[in-house]
Amino acid sequence: MLKFSQTVKIMINKYQYLFSYIRVFKILVSINIFLMIMMALSQWTSLGLIVPLLESFSNESSENLIAEKIKLLFVFVGIPFNFNTVTFAFAIMIILRIIFEGLQSHYSRVLTSTFSTSLQSQMFDGMMGARLSFYYNRKVGELISTLFTSSNEC
């Protein structure tokens, strides 16, 4: 039976090729991870959270835990807790969430296309180093199809 450390070493060795690409594209990967974290943090600002806040403004006697916590946050920051400031703050948070989602989608596509282009370039360099007998046994269309399909599936 393998120990945990041996299992981790096997997994690292198995995915070492992938980690080498992460090192090459570390800026794009870092931006993508940062934007995913910001999207996750901004998920709590949705329309479902606004409803309890609006109820707290209409009925002061009801106990609302969410409204109380947000009121404490507003007091801590020094912003008055009234209808206008709450709606303005949530509008800004929703706009930021949309911006983060758009940026993450863009950088995810940039990372994917950069990664795919790099793989295609490496595969082409490998094919150019092959012997001529390799090409005699294969059709040109098959080689080109393999070049683009294999790199896009990764």
Tab-separated table of C-alpha atoms in Angstrom:
chain	number	residue	atom	x	y	z
A	1	MET	CA	0.000	0.000	0.000
A	2	LEU	CA	1.327	3.422	-0.953
A	3	LYS	CA	1.820	6.153	1.588
A	4	PHE	CA	0.241	9.542	1.083
A	5	SER	CA	3.575	11.192	0.236
A	6	GLN	CA	4.311	8.524	-2.389
A	7	THR	CA	0.878	9.026	-3.925
A	8	VAL	CA	1.442	12.779	-4.089
A	9	LYS	CA	4.847	12.272	-5.739
A	10	ILE	CA	3.295	9.955	-8.335
A	11	MET	CA	0.582	12.513	-9.083
A	12	ILE	CA	3.132	15.321	-9.360
A	13	ASN	CA	5.281	13.285	-11.719
A	14	LYS	CA	2.220	12.411	-13.769
A	15	TYR	CA	1.157	16.032	-14.121
A	16	GLN	CA	4.654	17.534	-14.280
A	17	TYR	CA	4.203	18.281	-17.979
A	18	LEU	CA	1.064	20.262	-17.160
A	19	PHE	CA	2.846	22.117	-14.351
A	20	SER	CA	5.597	23.104	-16.776
A	21	TYR	CA	2.961	24.877	-18.885
A	22	ILE	CA	1.585	26.597	-15.814
A	23	ARG	CA	5.073	27.971	-15.151
A	24	VAL	CA	5.304	29.255	-18.731
A	25	PHE	CA	1.893	30.925	-18.592
A	26	LYS	CA	2.046	31.890	-14.905
A	27	ILE	CA	0.879	35.461	-15.477
A	28	LEU	CA	-2.236	34.386	-17.377
A	29	VAL	CA	-2.937	31.589	-14.902
A	30	SER	CA	-2.495	33.987	-11.956
A	31	ILE	CA	-4.832	36.569	-13.497
A	32	ASN	CA	-7.392	33.863	-14.203
A	33	ILE	CA	-7.250	32.475	-10.652
A	34	PHE	CA	-7.476	35.984	-9.159
A	35	LEU	CA	-10.547	36.784	-11.262
A	36	MET	CA	-12.186	33.472	-10.311
A	37	ILE	CA	-11.640	34.267	-6.624
A	38	MET	CA	-13.095	37.753	-7.096
A	39	MET	CA	-16.107	36.241	-8.886
A	40	ALA	CA	-16.615	33.794	-6.027
A	41	LEU	CA	-16.438	36.616	-3.484
A	42	SER	CA	-18.908	38.710	-5.455
A	43	GLN	CA	-21.462	35.889	-5.794
A	44	TRP	CA	-23.109	36.856	-2.519
A	45	THR	CA	-24.285	40.139	-4.058
A	46	SER	CA	-27.341	38.928	-5.870
A	47	LEU	CA	-30.967	39.881	-5.997
A	48	GLY	CA	-31.752	37.300	-3.316
A	49	LEU	CA	-29.764	39.323	-0.790
A	50	ILE	CA	-31.493	42.602	-1.625
A	51	VAL	CA	-34.947	41.288	-0.684
A	52	PRO	CA	-34.176	40.854	3.064
A	53	LEU	CA	-32.586	44.305	3.112
A	54	LEU	CA	-35.628	45.916	1.544
A	55	GLU	CA	-37.835	44.107	4.057
A	56	SER	CA	-35.728	45.543	6.867
A	57	PHE	CA	-36.450	49.071	5.625
A	58	SER	CA	-40.186	48.469	5.343
A	59	ASN	CA	-40.657	46.768	8.729
A	60	GLU	CA	-38.298	47.930	11.474
A	61	SER	CA	-39.659	45.536	14.124
A	62	SER	CA	-38.729	42.296	12.336
A	63	GLU	CA	-35.480	40.569	13.240
A	64	ASN	CA	-33.363	40.096	10.143
A	65	LEU	CA	-29.887	38.622	10.696
A	66	ILE	CA	-28.617	39.499	7.211
A	67	ALA	CA	-29.747	43.112	7.501
A	68	GLU	CA	-28.137	43.414	10.939
A	69	LYS	CA	-24.766	42.104	9.703
A	70	ILE	CA	-24.789	44.407	6.685
A	71	LYS	CA	-25.789	47.322	8.908
A	72	LEU	CA	-22.786	46.574	11.155
A	73	LEU	CA	-20.558	46.509	8.062
A	74	PHE	CA	-21.883	49.884	6.911
A	75	VAL	CA	-21.382	51.359	10.393
A	76	PHE	CA	-17.831	49.936	10.525
A	77	VAL	CA	-16.973	51.535	7.171
A	78	GLY	CA	-18.678	54.793	8.161
A	79	ILE	CA	-21.462	54.794	5.566
A	80	PRO	CA	-25.001	55.642	6.686
A	81	PHE	CA	-27.349	52.664	6.496
A	82	ASN	CA	-30.342	53.912	4.537
A	83	PHE	CA	-32.198	52.870	1.420
A	84	ASN	CA	-30.200	55.040	-0.990
A	85	THR	CA	-26.743	53.972	0.183
A	86	VAL	CA	-27.686	50.288	0.309
A	87	THR	CA	-29.116	50.271	-3.218
A	88	PHE	CA	-26.122	52.246	-4.506
A	89	ALA	CA	-23.655	49.856	-2.823
A	90	PHE	CA	-25.400	46.797	-4.240
A	91	ALA	CA	-25.595	48.348	-7.703
A	92	ILE	CA	-21.822	48.888	-7.595
A	93	MET	CA	-21.266	45.313	-6.393
A	94	ILE	CA	-23.420	43.888	-9.190
A	95	ILE	CA	-21.578	46.003	-11.777
A	96	LEU	CA	-18.233	44.804	-10.377
A	97	ARG	CA	-19.472	41.224	-10.528
A	98	ILE	CA	-20.370	41.628	-14.208
A	99	ILE	CA	-16.963	43.175	-14.910
A	100	PHE	CA	-15.162	40.318	-13.110
A	101	GLU	CA	-17.170	37.729	-15.042
A	102	GLY	CA	-16.359	39.394	-18.363
A	103	LEU	CA	-12.662	39.717	-17.558
A	104	GLN	CA	-12.447	36.120	-16.345
A	105	SER	CA	-14.148	34.879	-19.501
A	106	HIS	CA	-11.769	36.918	-21.658
A	107	TYR	CA	-8.609	35.816	-19.871
A	108	SER	CA	-9.784	32.213	-19.832
A	109	ARG	CA	-10.109	32.327	-23.615
A	110	VAL	CA	-6.729	34.032	-23.969
A	111	LEU	CA	-5.115	31.357	-21.788
A	112	THR	CA	-6.799	28.561	-23.739
A	113	SER	CA	-5.808	29.924	-27.123
A	114	THR	CA	-2.232	30.654	-26.006
A	115	PHE	CA	-1.903	27.165	-24.579
A	116	SER	CA	-3.349	25.608	-27.751
A	117	THR	CA	-1.047	27.651	-29.996
A	118	SER	CA	1.971	26.606	-27.960
A	119	LEU	CA	0.986	22.932	-28.206
A	120	GLN	CA	0.440	23.244	-31.955
A	121	SER	CA	3.856	24.850	-32.366
A	122	GLN	CA	5.553	22.096	-30.379
A	123	MET	CA	3.703	19.398	-32.310
A	124	PHE	CA	4.689	21.017	-35.613
A	125	ASP	CA	8.330	21.202	-34.523
A	126	GLY	CA	8.170	17.527	-33.575
A	127	MET	CA	6.657	16.623	-36.925
A	128	MET	CA	9.340	18.553	-38.775
A	129	GLY	CA	11.982	16.494	-36.972
A	130	ALA	CA	10.425	13.178	-38.015
A	131	ARG	CA	11.974	10.949	-40.651
A	132	LEU	CA	10.611	10.935	-44.205
A	133	SER	CA	9.340	7.369	-43.795
A	134	PHE	CA	6.870	8.735	-41.241
A	135	TYR	CA	5.280	10.902	-43.954
A	136	TYR	CA	5.176	8.160	-46.611
A	137	ASN	CA	2.834	6.084	-44.473
A	138	ARG	CA	0.347	8.899	-43.733
A	139	LYS	CA	-1.915	11.200	-45.695
A	140	VAL	CA	-1.378	14.968	-45.539
A	141	GLY	CA	-4.941	15.637	-44.397
A	142	GLU	CA	-4.568	13.109	-41.592
A	143	LEU	CA	-1.401	14.849	-40.351
A	144	ILE	CA	-2.957	18.306	-40.420
A	145	SER	CA	-6.115	17.032	-38.750
A	146	THR	CA	-4.040	15.395	-36.022
A	147	LEU	CA	-2.049	18.585	-35.533
A	148	PHE	CA	-5.100	20.759	-34.895
A	149	THR	CA	-7.458	18.242	-33.271
A	150	SER	CA	-4.975	16.883	-30.723
A	151	SER	CA	-3.895	20.300	-29.528
A	152	ASN	CA	-7.480	21.565	-29.247
A	153	GLU	CA	-8.571	18.523	-27.236
A	154	CYS	CA	-5.920	19.207	-24.613
